[in-house]
């Protein structure tokens, strides 16, 4: 959530823990995820002056998490140079194979059922190619992701989200949703495509990058982390990130 001006970050975080601890069954469940390094610095430097840095660290556990992948939006749109040769080839094959594709602005009511159906198919297809150990970890997060998608669609307009869907032969084969997170950066919250439609993922990612730039005027796109999956890490690295940004989680002891 927005935490206000820098000088108020420490106070806001302390207040957040007070609220969480009052509502959770145990303080064990209270935490703040996706904390940026700059926010963490403000939290530690602007904590109560009566507390020393040592005392502050005694009260909280700060855990480093996976990095976010940040890209220059123009690079994702133009795909210039040898580094993106494979991406251009995949997109061109997609356009040649499916010339009658249709892209639409995502409508959370009209597209809801088809989005949920595609997500379920995506889960089934994904598991087929996963090692058993990785699949078990993957499935643990699926319930939460399915729940998040339903809430995302329910509060889509309230959250000022923006998205695209792609149809092939009248069937929804891909969807993606994002939002602006600051003046210069937008984020891709979710992207799912049918594995059987080769090049669809690369195509919708490029088209959505165009949409994010046109709608928000941003220079960068944050696509989140790789969830610790090697295949996802390789895919995100293949797009040549502009920078990798570490995230942290704050727990209260």
Tab-separated table of C-alpha atoms in Angstrom:
chain	number	residue	atom	x	y	z
A	1	UNK	CA	0.000	0.000	0.000
A	2	UNK	CA	1.098	3.636	-0.386
A	3	UNK	CA	3.109	4.607	2.688
A	4	UNK	CA	3.260	8.358	2.163
A	5	UNK	CA	6.304	10.600	2.287
A	6	UNK	CA	9.721	9.154	3.046
A	7	UNK	CA	9.885	10.697	6.494
A	8	UNK	CA	6.679	8.858	7.451
A	9	UNK	CA	7.630	5.389	6.130
A	10	UNK	CA	8.979	4.050	9.430
A	11	UNK	CA	5.914	5.233	11.331
A	12	UNK	CA	3.593	3.821	8.652
A	13	UNK	CA	5.266	0.401	8.735
A	14	UNK	CA	5.062	0.228	12.533
A	15	UNK	CA	1.367	1.132	12.299
A	16	UNK	CA	0.833	-1.558	9.661
A	17	UNK	CA	2.186	-4.185	12.043
A	18	UNK	CA	-0.082	-2.913	14.813
A	19	UNK	CA	-3.103	-3.333	12.532
A	20	UNK	CA	-2.016	-6.768	11.295
A	21	UNK	CA	-1.266	-8.051	14.791
A	22	UNK	CA	-4.659	-6.857	16.010
A	23	UNK	CA	-6.476	-8.729	13.233
A	24	UNK	CA	-4.373	-11.853	12.653
A	25	UNK	CA	-4.777	-14.919	14.841
A	26	UNK	CA	-1.033	-14.764	15.518
A	27	UNK	CA	1.728	-12.177	14.933
A	28	UNK	CA	3.457	-15.007	13.055
A	29	UNK	CA	1.258	-14.211	10.043
A	30	UNK	CA	2.073	-10.489	10.041
A	31	UNK	CA	4.559	-9.408	7.392
A	32	UNK	CA	5.150	-6.796	4.705
A	33	UNK	CA	6.173	-8.199	1.335
A	34	UNK	CA	7.752	-6.599	-1.732
A	35	UNK	CA	9.701	-4.001	0.234
A	36	UNK	CA	12.143	-2.123	-1.986
A	37	UNK	CA	15.680	-1.404	-0.881
A	38	UNK	CA	15.054	2.355	-0.772
A	39	UNK	CA	12.006	1.844	1.448
A	40	UNK	CA	13.987	-0.444	3.730
A	41	UNK	CA	16.682	2.204	4.137
A	42	UNK	CA	14.078	4.799	5.089
A	43	UNK	CA	12.524	2.386	7.561
A	44	UNK	CA	15.817	1.772	9.340
A	45	UNK	CA	17.130	5.328	9.170
A	46	UNK	CA	13.930	7.091	10.207
A	47	UNK	CA	12.763	4.790	12.959
A	48	UNK	CA	12.047	6.200	16.407
A	49	UNK	CA	15.070	8.292	17.383
A	50	UNK	CA	14.908	6.807	20.861
A	51	UNK	CA	15.782	3.445	19.375
A	52	UNK	CA	19.260	2.616	18.207
A	53	UNK	CA	19.794	0.775	14.928
A	54	UNK	CA	20.674	-2.314	16.958
A	55	UNK	CA	17.382	-2.149	18.855
A	56	UNK	CA	15.495	-1.696	15.585
A	57	UNK	CA	17.065	-4.802	14.103
A	58	UNK	CA	16.336	-6.661	17.327
A	59	UNK	CA	12.615	-6.050	16.806
A	60	UNK	CA	12.360	-7.071	13.147
A	61	UNK	CA	13.531	-9.777	10.773
A	62	UNK	CA	14.452	-8.553	7.297
A	63	UNK	CA	14.627	-11.290	4.686
A	64	UNK	CA	15.961	-10.804	1.168
A	65	UNK	CA	13.696	-12.257	-1.503
A	66	UNK	CA	13.885	-12.833	-5.262
A	67	UNK	CA	14.742	-9.994	-7.635
A	68	UNK	CA	12.288	-8.217	-9.939
A	69	UNK	CA	13.141	-8.031	-13.640
A	70	UNK	CA	12.978	-4.489	-15.055
A	71	UNK	CA	13.011	-3.781	-18.806
A	72	UNK	CA	13.125	-0.692	-20.982
A	73	UNK	CA	9.713	-0.537	-22.621
A	74	UNK	CA	11.125	0.570	-25.985
A	75	UNK	CA	13.396	-2.475	-26.076
A	76	UNK	CA	10.391	-4.765	-25.551
A	77	UNK	CA	8.478	-3.039	-28.340
A	78	UNK	CA	11.240	-2.739	-30.938
A	79	UNK	CA	13.094	-6.030	-30.230
A	80	UNK	CA	16.146	-4.790	-32.111
A	81	UNK	CA	19.461	-6.558	-32.571
A	82	UNK	CA	20.723	-10.127	-32.465
A	83	UNK	CA	19.745	-10.520	-28.818
A	84	UNK	CA	16.074	-10.448	-29.805
A	85	UNK	CA	16.349	-12.394	-33.061
A	86	UNK	CA	14.574	-15.438	-31.605
A	87	UNK	CA	11.747	-13.289	-30.228
A	88	UNK	CA	11.172	-11.633	-33.601
A	89	UNK	CA	11.174	-15.018	-35.315
A	90	UNK	CA	8.615	-16.436	-32.878
A	91	UNK	CA	6.338	-13.417	-33.327
A	92	UNK	CA	6.577	-13.577	-37.119
A	93	UNK	CA	5.733	-17.294	-37.083
A	94	UNK	CA	2.729	-16.586	-34.870
A	95	UNK	CA	1.407	-13.877	-37.198
A	96	UNK	CA	1.934	-16.124	-40.230
A	97	UNK	CA	0.254	-19.127	-38.578
A	98	UNK	CA	-2.670	-17.172	-37.120
A	99	UNK	CA	-3.315	-14.199	-39.423
A	100	UNK	CA	-6.912	-13.886	-38.213
A	101	UNK	CA	-6.001	-13.320	-34.554
A	102	UNK	CA	-8.040	-10.701	-32.722
A	103	UNK	CA	-6.767	-8.531	-29.855
A	104	UNK	CA	-9.229	-6.858	-27.503
A	105	UNK	CA	-9.021	-4.649	-24.458
A	106	UNK	CA	-9.754	-6.878	-21.472
A	107	UNK	CA	-13.291	-6.605	-20.110
A	108	UNK	CA	-13.483	-8.106	-16.616
A	109	UNK	CA	-17.148	-9.090	-17.024
A	110	UNK	CA	-17.306	-10.258	-20.622
A	111	UNK	CA	-14.003	-12.159	-20.583
A	112	UNK	CA	-14.148	-13.524	-17.031
A	113	UNK	CA	-15.274	-17.101	-17.733
A	114	UNK	CA	-12.889	-17.576	-20.656
A	115	UNK	CA	-9.963	-16.220	-18.628
A	116	UNK	CA	-10.635	-18.672	-15.799
A	117	UNK	CA	-10.935	-21.544	-18.298
A	118	UNK	CA	-7.639	-20.641	-19.956
A	119	UNK	CA	-5.934	-20.417	-16.572
A	120	UNK	CA	-7.146	-23.923	-15.683
A	121	UNK	CA	-5.835	-25.259	-18.998
A	122	UNK	CA	-2.546	-23.450	-18.454
A	123	UNK	CA	-2.131	-25.162	-15.074
A	124	UNK	CA	-2.812	-28.612	-16.551
A	125	UNK	CA	-0.409	-28.071	-19.450
A	126	UNK	CA	2.318	-26.653	-17.224
A	127	UNK	CA	2.354	-29.614	-14.837
A	128	UNK	CA	2.900	-32.063	-17.702
A	129	UNK	CA	6.408	-30.741	-18.309
A	130	UNK	CA	7.514	-30.180	-14.710
A	131	UNK	CA	9.743	-32.400	-12.564
A	132	UNK	CA	7.739	-33.904	-9.695
A	133	UNK	CA	9.467	-31.852	-6.987
A	134	UNK	CA	8.977	-28.595	-8.881
A	135	UNK	CA	5.341	-29.447	-9.631
A	136	UNK	CA	4.587	-29.889	-5.932
A	137	UNK	CA	5.932	-26.418	-5.151
A	138	UNK	CA	4.107	-25.016	-8.172
A	139	UNK	CA	0.745	-26.442	-7.109
A	140	UNK	CA	1.076	-24.950	-3.634
A	141	UNK	CA	0.826	-21.496	-5.166
A	142	UNK	CA	-1.911	-22.270	-7.701
A	143	UNK	CA	-4.757	-21.988	-5.206
A	144	UNK	CA	-3.566	-18.518	-4.226
A	145	UNK	CA	-3.085	-17.447	-7.843
A	146	UNK	CA	-6.557	-18.662	-8.832
A	147	UNK	CA	-8.009	-16.771	-5.870
A	148	UNK	CA	-6.023	-13.670	-6.878
A	149	UNK	CA	-7.307	-13.832	-10.467
A	150	UNK	CA	-10.922	-13.983	-9.317
A	151	UNK	CA	-10.411	-10.975	-7.042
A	152	UNK	CA	-8.474	-9.143	-9.750
A	153	UNK	CA	-11.407	-9.512	-12.132
A	154	UNK	CA	-13.950	-8.632	-9.453
A	155	UNK	CA	-12.209	-5.362	-8.549
A	156	UNK	CA	-10.648	-4.726	-11.961
A	157	UNK	CA	-12.103	-1.257	-12.516
A	158	UNK	CA	-11.724	-0.198	-8.890
A	159	UNK	CA	-8.010	-1.037	-9.054
A	160	UNK	CA	-7.602	0.871	-12.354
A	161	UNK	CA	-6.069	-2.148	-14.066
A	162	UNK	CA	-5.481	-2.475	-17.792
A	163	UNK	CA	-5.291	-5.626	-19.880
A	164	UNK	CA	-5.432	-7.404	-23.228
A	165	UNK	CA	-6.925	-10.660	-24.464
A	166	UNK	CA	-6.175	-12.451	-27.712
A	167	UNK	CA	-8.571	-14.639	-29.673
A	168	UNK	CA	-7.702	-17.269	-32.264
A	169	UNK	CA	-10.524	-18.868	-34.226
A	170	UNK	CA	-13.003	-17.454	-31.751
A	171	UNK	CA	-11.295	-18.896	-28.657
A	172	UNK	CA	-9.467	-16.896	-25.993
A	173	UNK	CA	-5.846	-18.065	-26.098
A	174	UNK	CA	-4.075	-15.440	-24.034
A	175	UNK	CA	-4.598	-12.667	-21.520
A	176	UNK	CA	-2.446	-10.217	-19.619
A	177	UNK	CA	-3.071	-7.542	-16.989
A	178	UNK	CA	-0.951	-4.714	-15.608
A	179	UNK	CA	-0.937	-1.317	-13.952
A	180	UNK	CA	1.280	1.706	-13.404
A	181	UNK	CA	3.254	1.556	-10.155
A	182	UNK	CA	5.015	4.911	-10.382
A	183	UNK	CA	5.572	7.761	-12.812
A	184	UNK	CA	8.097	5.898	-14.970
A	185	UNK	CA	7.237	2.230	-14.445
A	186	UNK	CA	4.327	-0.089	-15.184
A	187	UNK	CA	4.094	-3.701	-14.108
A	188	UNK	CA	2.771	-6.877	-15.682
A	189	UNK	CA	0.681	-8.482	-12.949
A	190	UNK	CA	-0.130	-11.641	-14.876
A	191	UNK	CA	0.251	-13.122	-18.343
A	192	UNK	CA	-1.075	-16.494	-19.453
A	193	UNK	CA	-1.225	-18.029	-22.929
A	194	UNK	CA	-2.087	-21.415	-24.395
A	195	UNK	CA	1.140	-23.432	-24.681
A	196	UNK	CA	-0.126	-25.009	-27.891
A	197	UNK	CA	-0.134	-21.637	-29.671
A	198	UNK	CA	3.536	-21.084	-30.450
A	199	UNK	CA	4.640	-17.466	-30.361
A	200	UNK	CA	1.491	-16.276	-28.599
A	201	UNK	CA	3.335	-15.399	-25.377
A	202	UNK	CA	5.983	-13.372	-27.193
A	203	UNK	CA	3.363	-11.608	-29.314
A	204	UNK	CA	1.023	-10.605	-26.490
A	205	UNK	CA	3.975	-9.423	-24.366
A	206	UNK	CA	5.127	-7.095	-27.142
A	207	UNK	CA	1.608	-5.801	-27.792
A	208	UNK	CA	0.967	-5.219	-24.099
A	209	UNK	CA	4.264	-3.344	-23.805
A	210	UNK	CA	2.984	-1.030	-26.542
A	211	UNK	CA	-0.268	-0.567	-24.653
A	212	UNK	CA	1.489	0.226	-21.375
A	213	UNK	CA	3.638	2.865	-23.057
A	214	UNK	CA	0.719	4.433	-24.923
A	215	UNK	CA	-1.652	4.402	-21.940
A	216	UNK	CA	0.741	5.396	-19.155
A	217	UNK	CA	3.706	6.961	-20.944
A	218	UNK	CA	6.156	4.849	-18.928
A	219	UNK	CA	9.775	4.109	-19.780
A	220	UNK	CA	10.118	0.824	-17.882
A	221	UNK	CA	8.202	-2.395	-17.330
A	222	UNK	CA	8.521	-4.549	-14.210
A	223	UNK	CA	7.554	-8.186	-14.807
A	224	UNK	CA	8.112	-9.385	-11.249
A	225	UNK	CA	10.342	-12.237	-10.130
A	226	UNK	CA	10.889	-15.768	-11.441
A	227	UNK	CA	9.368	-17.526	-8.397
A	228	UNK	CA	12.571	-19.531	-8.129
A	229	UNK	CA	11.807	-21.564	-11.272
A	230	UNK	CA	14.810	-22.047	-13.548
A	231	UNK	CA	12.773	-22.104	-16.767
A	232	UNK	CA	11.050	-18.843	-15.865
A	233	UNK	CA	14.412	-17.294	-14.970
A	234	UNK	CA	15.780	-18.228	-18.405
A	235	UNK	CA	12.758	-16.736	-20.165
A	236	UNK	CA	12.997	-13.459	-18.258
A	237	UNK	CA	16.754	-13.220	-18.767
A	238	UNK	CA	16.280	-13.843	-22.500
A	239	UNK	CA	14.551	-10.462	-22.742
A	240	UNK	CA	17.745	-8.754	-21.530
A	241	UNK	CA	16.594	-6.945	-18.364
A	242	UNK	CA	17.689	-3.350	-17.902
A	243	UNK	CA	18.264	-4.081	-14.226
A	244	UNK	CA	17.415	-6.539	-11.461
A	245	UNK	CA	15.856	-5.066	-8.331
A	246	UNK	CA	15.989	-6.998	-5.034
A	247	UNK	CA	12.948	-7.183	-2.762
A	248	UNK	CA	12.672	-7.777	0.956
A	249	UNK	CA	10.096	-9.016	3.455
A	250	UNK	CA	9.830	-7.510	6.939
A	251	UNK	CA	8.679	-9.658	9.853
A	252	UNK	CA	8.207	-8.560	13.443
A	253	UNK	CA	9.777	-10.759	16.099
